[in-house]
């Protein structure tokens, strides 16, 4: 799951528009941000496999320190606690972070441990069973979330056209044909792990920041439009009275 994480973050913001968006849009990718750093430092282990689809091209050999159930809970609590001064933001940031594990669960190929070094692992295996179909399924799922968020924002006069377009571009960029990880999987070590980890980390930090900017701009334009409509309505009302 990639775009689906951001799509859910967009929905959370649409349902709670008064909270700061950055903790939400970084939170949905927190586990992968940590994962990228762990891959670069050798804490997590991945194995190049060009047959591993639909867009991953790596087997997730050991990712227990960020993608196990226990660590997902711990990291989510820690992330939420950073915003303790705003109780609602802290709760939503923690929920956004833990949602990453829940959305990954049906897709991952049995590589999500209960806790670090646990024998039992979870994962619905849709990546393995559906292949490219799992990428298309993610697109449908993400679209539904974005449409839901769009309708909620539209009620407040806010257009999510640019955030939606950005997510569409991300979805296409991480397609089975354009995914940068396919090239990375062909590189020799240590470049494979270093570059993959960097791409994973930046692949959630940079889009999270860009999406935040787009959401903030959309909210600002919505408020300006509302003010202008209010002024126009009052002017029209005065003309009618006179």
mmCIF file of C-alpha atoms in Angstrom:
data_model
loop_
_atom_site.group_PDB
_atom_site.id
_atom_site.type_symbol
_atom_site.label_atom_id
_atom_site.label_comp_id
_atom_site.label_asym_id
_atom_site.label_seq_id
_atom_site.Cartn_x
_atom_site.Cartn_y
_atom_site.Cartn_z
ATOM 1 C CA UNK A 1 0.000 0.000 0.000
ATOM 2 C CA UNK A 2 1.308 3.428 -0.925
ATOM 3 C CA UNK A 3 -1.194 5.941 -2.286
ATOM 4 C CA UNK A 4 -3.904 4.424 -0.112
ATOM 5 C CA UNK A 5 -2.083 5.638 3.004
ATOM 6 C CA UNK A 6 -2.141 9.237 1.780
ATOM 7 C CA UNK A 7 -5.754 8.894 0.623
ATOM 8 C CA UNK A 8 -6.807 7.844 4.113
ATOM 9 C CA UNK A 9 -4.846 10.758 5.556
ATOM 10 C CA UNK A 10 -6.723 13.098 3.241
ATOM 11 C CA UNK A 11 -10.009 11.640 4.462
ATOM 12 C CA UNK A 12 -9.025 12.093 8.112
ATOM 13 C CA UNK A 13 -8.234 15.749 7.432
ATOM 14 C CA UNK A 14 -11.499 16.240 5.545
ATOM 15 C CA UNK A 15 -13.405 14.872 8.532
ATOM 16 C CA UNK A 16 -11.401 16.988 10.985
ATOM 17 C CA UNK A 17 -10.435 20.100 8.996
ATOM 18 C CA UNK A 18 -9.379 22.137 12.020
ATOM 19 C CA UNK A 19 -6.456 19.869 12.939
ATOM 20 C CA UNK A 20 -2.995 20.502 11.535
ATOM 21 C CA UNK A 21 -2.602 18.343 8.412
ATOM 22 C CA UNK A 22 1.161 17.679 8.525
ATOM 23 C CA UNK A 23 1.107 15.326 11.559
ATOM 24 C CA UNK A 24 -1.622 13.343 9.824
ATOM 25 C CA UNK A 25 -0.023 13.181 6.387
ATOM 26 C CA UNK A 26 3.386 12.271 7.802
ATOM 27 C CA UNK A 27 1.790 9.955 10.339
ATOM 28 C CA UNK A 28 0.190 7.727 7.714
ATOM 29 C CA UNK A 29 3.682 7.029 6.379
ATOM 30 C CA UNK A 30 5.576 6.927 9.681
ATOM 31 C CA UNK A 31 6.106 3.158 9.676
ATOM 32 C CA UNK A 32 7.642 3.290 6.205
ATOM 33 C CA UNK A 33 9.720 6.365 7.076
ATOM 34 C CA UNK A 34 11.226 4.363 9.948
ATOM 35 C CA UNK A 35 11.458 1.314 7.681
ATOM 36 C CA UNK A 36 13.516 3.217 5.119
ATOM 37 C CA UNK A 37 15.945 4.351 7.795
ATOM 38 C CA UNK A 38 16.119 0.811 9.181
ATOM 39 C CA UNK A 39 16.852 -0.608 5.726
ATOM 40 C CA UNK A 40 19.687 1.888 5.197
ATOM 41 C CA UNK A 41 21.270 1.026 8.555
ATOM 42 C CA UNK A 42 20.839 -2.733 8.159
ATOM 43 C CA UNK A 43 18.336 -3.122 10.994
ATOM 44 C CA UNK A 44 15.681 -4.255 8.516
ATOM 45 C CA UNK A 45 16.512 -6.675 5.725
ATOM 46 C CA UNK A 46 15.045 -6.817 2.238
ATOM 47 C CA UNK A 47 16.010 -9.077 -0.654
ATOM 48 C CA UNK A 48 15.907 -8.026 -4.328
ATOM 49 C CA UNK A 49 13.384 -10.107 -6.258
ATOM 50 C CA UNK A 50 12.244 -8.892 -9.682
ATOM 51 C CA UNK A 51 9.371 -11.378 -9.515
ATOM 52 C CA UNK A 52 7.963 -9.738 -6.387
ATOM 53 C CA UNK A 53 5.117 -7.545 -7.590
ATOM 54 C CA UNK A 54 3.227 -5.533 -8.248
ATOM 55 C CA UNK A 55 5.642 -2.609 -7.723
ATOM 56 C CA UNK A 56 7.900 -3.689 -4.870
ATOM 57 C CA UNK A 57 10.542 -5.915 -6.534
ATOM 58 C CA UNK A 58 11.905 -6.792 -3.098
ATOM 59 C CA UNK A 59 11.055 -9.504 -0.584
ATOM 60 C CA UNK A 60 10.551 -7.993 2.860
ATOM 61 C CA UNK A 61 12.774 -10.499 4.640
ATOM 62 C CA UNK A 62 12.783 -8.838 8.068
ATOM 63 C CA UNK A 63 10.862 -5.632 8.868
ATOM 64 C CA UNK A 64 9.847 -6.436 12.433
ATOM 65 C CA UNK A 65 11.204 -3.266 14.028
ATOM 66 C CA UNK A 66 8.665 -1.050 12.290
ATOM 67 C CA UNK A 67 6.024 -3.265 10.669
ATOM 68 C CA UNK A 68 5.235 -5.720 13.452
ATOM 69 C CA UNK A 69 1.963 -5.259 15.321
ATOM 70 C CA UNK A 70 3.705 -4.377 18.582
ATOM 71 C CA UNK A 71 6.070 -1.852 17.010
ATOM 72 C CA UNK A 72 3.237 -0.299 14.996
ATOM 73 C CA UNK A 73 1.403 0.323 18.263
ATOM 74 C CA UNK A 74 4.506 1.708 19.999
ATOM 75 C CA UNK A 75 5.491 3.979 17.118
ATOM 76 C CA UNK A 76 1.922 5.232 16.779
ATOM 77 C CA UNK A 77 1.690 6.051 20.472
ATOM 78 C CA UNK A 78 5.045 7.827 20.357
ATOM 79 C CA UNK A 79 4.002 9.809 17.275
ATOM 80 C CA UNK A 80 0.716 10.856 18.809
ATOM 81 C CA UNK A 81 2.413 11.826 22.075
ATOM 82 C CA UNK A 82 4.494 14.427 20.232
ATOM 83 C CA UNK A 83 1.318 16.483 19.895
ATOM 84 C CA UNK A 84 0.093 16.041 23.478
ATOM 85 C CA UNK A 85 -0.802 19.718 23.807
ATOM 86 C CA UNK A 86 -3.653 19.197 21.344
ATOM 87 C CA UNK A 87 -5.549 16.118 22.487
ATOM 88 C CA UNK A 88 -7.563 15.724 19.307
ATOM 89 C CA UNK A 89 -4.525 16.117 17.061
ATOM 90 C CA UNK A 90 -2.538 13.665 19.189
ATOM 91 C CA UNK A 91 -5.304 11.063 18.906
ATOM 92 C CA UNK A 92 -5.756 11.500 15.160
ATOM 93 C CA UNK A 93 -1.996 11.471 14.531
ATOM 94 C CA UNK A 94 -1.725 8.196 16.423
ATOM 95 C CA UNK A 95 -4.676 6.726 14.540
ATOM 96 C CA UNK A 96 -3.185 7.863 11.223
ATOM 97 C CA UNK A 97 0.088 6.139 12.069
ATOM 98 C CA UNK A 98 -1.507 2.853 13.141
ATOM 99 C CA UNK A 99 -3.749 2.868 10.067
ATOM 100 C CA UNK A 100 -0.599 2.135 8.071
ATOM 101 C CA UNK A 101 -0.346 -1.324 9.624
ATOM 102 C CA UNK A 102 -4.045 -2.011 9.118
ATOM 103 C CA UNK A 103 -3.968 -1.030 5.434
ATOM 104 C CA UNK A 104 -0.812 -3.072 4.844
ATOM 105 C CA UNK A 105 -2.317 -6.163 6.466
ATOM 106 C CA UNK A 106 -4.359 -7.502 3.516
ATOM 107 C CA UNK A 107 -1.599 -6.840 0.967
ATOM 108 C CA UNK A 108 1.641 -7.991 2.566
ATOM 109 C CA UNK A 109 2.894 -11.496 1.892
ATOM 110 C CA UNK A 110 3.015 -12.850 5.430
ATOM 111 C CA UNK A 111 5.874 -10.607 6.569
ATOM 112 C CA UNK A 112 4.127 -8.635 9.335
ATOM 113 C CA UNK A 113 5.229 -10.117 12.661
ATOM 114 C CA UNK A 114 3.276 -9.913 15.889
ATOM 115 C CA UNK A 115 6.403 -8.525 17.558
ATOM 116 C CA UNK A 116 10.123 -8.378 16.645
ATOM 117 C CA UNK A 117 11.506 -11.863 15.968
ATOM 118 C CA UNK A 118 8.123 -13.508 16.537
ATOM 119 C CA UNK A 119 7.567 -16.800 14.738
ATOM 120 C CA UNK A 120 4.011 -15.932 13.726
ATOM 121 C CA UNK A 121 3.580 -13.468 10.885
ATOM 122 C CA UNK A 122 0.494 -11.858 9.383
ATOM 123 C CA UNK A 123 -0.497 -10.709 5.912
ATOM 124 C CA UNK A 124 -3.315 -11.434 3.475
ATOM 125 C CA UNK A 125 -0.911 -11.945 0.574
ATOM 126 C CA UNK A 126 -2.844 -9.988 -2.057
ATOM 127 C CA UNK A 127 0.444 -8.819 -3.564
ATOM 128 C CA UNK A 128 1.356 -12.430 -4.322
ATOM 129 C CA UNK A 129 -2.092 -13.693 -5.288
ATOM 130 C CA UNK A 130 -3.315 -10.748 -7.395
ATOM 131 C CA UNK A 131 -0.094 -9.244 -8.738
ATOM 132 C CA UNK A 132 -0.896 -6.189 -10.858
ATOM 133 C CA UNK A 133 -4.507 -6.646 -9.792
ATOM 134 C CA UNK A 134 -3.528 -5.648 -6.247
ATOM 135 C CA UNK A 135 -2.158 -2.353 -7.607
ATOM 136 C CA UNK A 136 -5.444 -1.741 -9.424
ATOM 137 C CA UNK A 137 -7.368 -2.668 -6.275
ATOM 138 C CA UNK A 138 -5.345 -0.127 -4.328
ATOM 139 C CA UNK A 139 -6.261 2.454 -6.969
ATOM 140 C CA UNK A 140 -9.975 1.722 -6.583
ATOM 141 C CA UNK A 141 -9.714 1.823 -2.784
ATOM 142 C CA UNK A 142 -7.780 5.103 -2.874
ATOM 143 C CA UNK A 143 -10.260 6.638 -5.301
ATOM 144 C CA UNK A 144 -13.158 5.837 -2.997
ATOM 145 C CA UNK A 145 -11.377 7.472 -0.066
ATOM 146 C CA UNK A 146 -10.511 10.566 -2.100
ATOM 147 C CA UNK A 147 -14.094 10.901 -3.384
ATOM 148 C CA UNK A 148 -15.355 10.667 0.190
ATOM 149 C CA UNK A 149 -12.870 13.327 1.317
ATOM 150 C CA UNK A 150 -13.736 15.489 -1.707
ATOM 151 C CA UNK A 151 -17.451 15.459 -0.871
ATOM 152 C CA UNK A 152 -16.806 16.344 2.776
ATOM 153 C CA UNK A 153 -14.535 19.235 1.802
ATOM 154 C CA UNK A 154 -16.944 20.461 -0.874
ATOM 155 C CA UNK A 155 -19.595 20.998 1.791
ATOM 156 C CA UNK A 156 -17.306 23.668 3.242
ATOM 157 C CA UNK A 157 -16.594 25.163 -0.155
ATOM 158 C CA UNK A 158 -13.120 23.601 -0.372
ATOM 159 C CA UNK A 159 -11.873 21.940 -3.558
ATOM 160 C CA UNK A 160 -9.480 19.009 -3.251
ATOM 161 C CA UNK A 161 -8.738 18.996 -6.984
ATOM 162 C CA UNK A 162 -4.993 19.570 -6.602
ATOM 163 C CA UNK A 163 -4.496 17.061 -3.753
ATOM 164 C CA UNK A 164 -6.472 14.493 -5.759
ATOM 165 C CA UNK A 165 -4.398 15.160 -8.888
ATOM 166 C CA UNK A 166 -1.200 14.794 -6.874
ATOM 167 C CA UNK A 167 -2.309 11.428 -5.503
ATOM 168 C CA UNK A 168 -3.198 10.284 -9.018
ATOM 169 C CA UNK A 169 0.328 11.190 -10.134
ATOM 170 C CA UNK A 170 1.809 9.235 -7.203
ATOM 171 C CA UNK A 171 -0.333 6.237 -8.098
ATOM 172 C CA UNK A 172 0.917 6.234 -11.684
ATOM 173 C CA UNK A 173 4.514 6.845 -10.629
ATOM 174 C CA UNK A 174 4.490 3.749 -8.396
ATOM 175 C CA UNK A 175 2.973 1.530 -11.048
ATOM 176 C CA UNK A 176 4.446 -1.865 -11.986
ATOM 177 C CA UNK A 177 6.077 -0.181 -15.003
ATOM 178 C CA UNK A 178 7.408 3.055 -13.527
ATOM 179 C CA UNK A 179 8.348 2.018 -9.994
ATOM 180 C CA UNK A 180 11.936 3.119 -9.192
ATOM 181 C CA UNK A 181 12.418 0.048 -7.002
ATOM 182 C CA UNK A 182 12.656 -2.151 -10.113
ATOM 183 C CA UNK A 183 15.860 -0.365 -11.119
ATOM 184 C CA UNK A 184 17.153 -0.299 -7.540
ATOM 185 C CA UNK A 185 16.718 -4.074 -7.270
ATOM 186 C CA UNK A 186 19.274 -4.546 -10.058
ATOM 187 C CA UNK A 187 22.036 -2.564 -8.339
ATOM 188 C CA UNK A 188 24.942 -4.173 -6.466
ATOM 189 C CA UNK A 189 25.266 -3.930 -2.709
ATOM 190 C CA UNK A 190 25.548 -1.744 -0.703
ATOM 191 C CA UNK A 191 23.858 0.630 -3.144
ATOM 192 C CA UNK A 192 20.698 -1.493 -3.281
ATOM 193 C CA UNK A 193 19.855 -1.163 0.400
ATOM 194 C CA UNK A 194 21.090 2.405 0.766
ATOM 195 C CA UNK A 195 19.147 3.725 -2.211
ATOM 196 C CA UNK A 196 16.031 1.697 -1.471
ATOM 197 C CA UNK A 197 15.939 2.931 2.117
ATOM 198 C CA UNK A 198 16.408 6.515 0.981
ATOM 199 C CA UNK A 199 13.640 6.209 -1.617
ATOM 200 C CA UNK A 200 11.235 4.662 0.905
ATOM 201 C CA UNK A 201 11.862 7.369 3.511
ATOM 202 C CA UNK A 202 11.731 10.305 1.109
ATOM 203 C CA UNK A 203 8.822 8.660 -0.701
ATOM 204 C CA UNK A 204 6.668 9.385 2.328
ATOM 205 C CA UNK A 205 8.251 12.552 3.708
ATOM 206 C CA UNK A 206 8.300 14.591 0.492
ATOM 207 C CA UNK A 207 4.766 13.691 -0.709
ATOM 208 C CA UNK A 208 3.485 14.209 2.834
ATOM 209 C CA UNK A 209 4.862 17.742 2.849
ATOM 210 C CA UNK A 210 3.660 18.511 -0.693
ATOM 211 C CA UNK A 211 0.188 17.173 0.056
ATOM 212 C CA UNK A 212 0.074 19.270 3.222
ATOM 213 C CA UNK A 213 0.869 22.411 1.230
ATOM 214 C CA UNK A 214 -1.837 21.574 -1.307
ATOM 215 C CA UNK A 215 -4.408 20.948 1.422
ATOM 216 C CA UNK A 216 -3.540 24.168 3.262
ATOM 217 C CA UNK A 217 -3.802 26.153 0.022
ATOM 218 C CA UNK A 218 -7.153 24.531 -0.769
ATOM 219 C CA UNK A 219 -8.479 25.433 2.683
ATOM 220 C CA UNK A 220 -7.246 29.019 2.336
ATOM 221 C CA UNK A 221 -8.867 29.449 -1.073
ATOM 222 C CA UNK A 222 -12.083 27.964 0.285
ATOM 223 C CA UNK A 223 -12.146 30.477 3.118
ATOM 224 C CA UNK A 224 -11.404 33.367 0.765
ATOM 225 C CA UNK A 225 -14.157 32.245 -1.576
ATOM 226 C CA UNK A 226 -16.574 32.017 1.336
ATOM 227 C CA UNK A 227 -15.695 35.521 2.500
ATOM 228 C CA UNK A 228 -16.112 36.926 -1.015
ATOM 229 C CA UNK A 229 -19.469 35.199 -1.433
ATOM 230 C CA UNK A 230 -20.585 36.559 1.926
ATOM 231 C CA UNK A 231 -19.607 40.095 0.957
ATOM 232 C CA UNK A 232 -21.386 39.760 -2.382
ATOM 233 C CA UNK A 233 -24.508 38.399 -0.680
ATOM 234 C CA UNK A 234 -24.610 41.278 1.810
ATOM 235 C CA UNK A 235 -24.123 43.814 -0.971
ATOM 236 C CA UNK A 236 -26.930 42.265 -2.960
ATOM 237 C CA UNK A 237 -29.156 42.279 0.130
ATOM 238 C CA UNK A 238 -28.509 45.997 0.706
ATOM 239 C CA UNK A 239 -29.338 46.763 -2.931
ATOM 240 C CA UNK A 240 -32.602 44.857 -2.618
ATOM 241 C CA UNK A 241 -33.586 46.794 0.497
ATOM 242 C CA UNK A 242 -32.742 50.157 -1.054
#
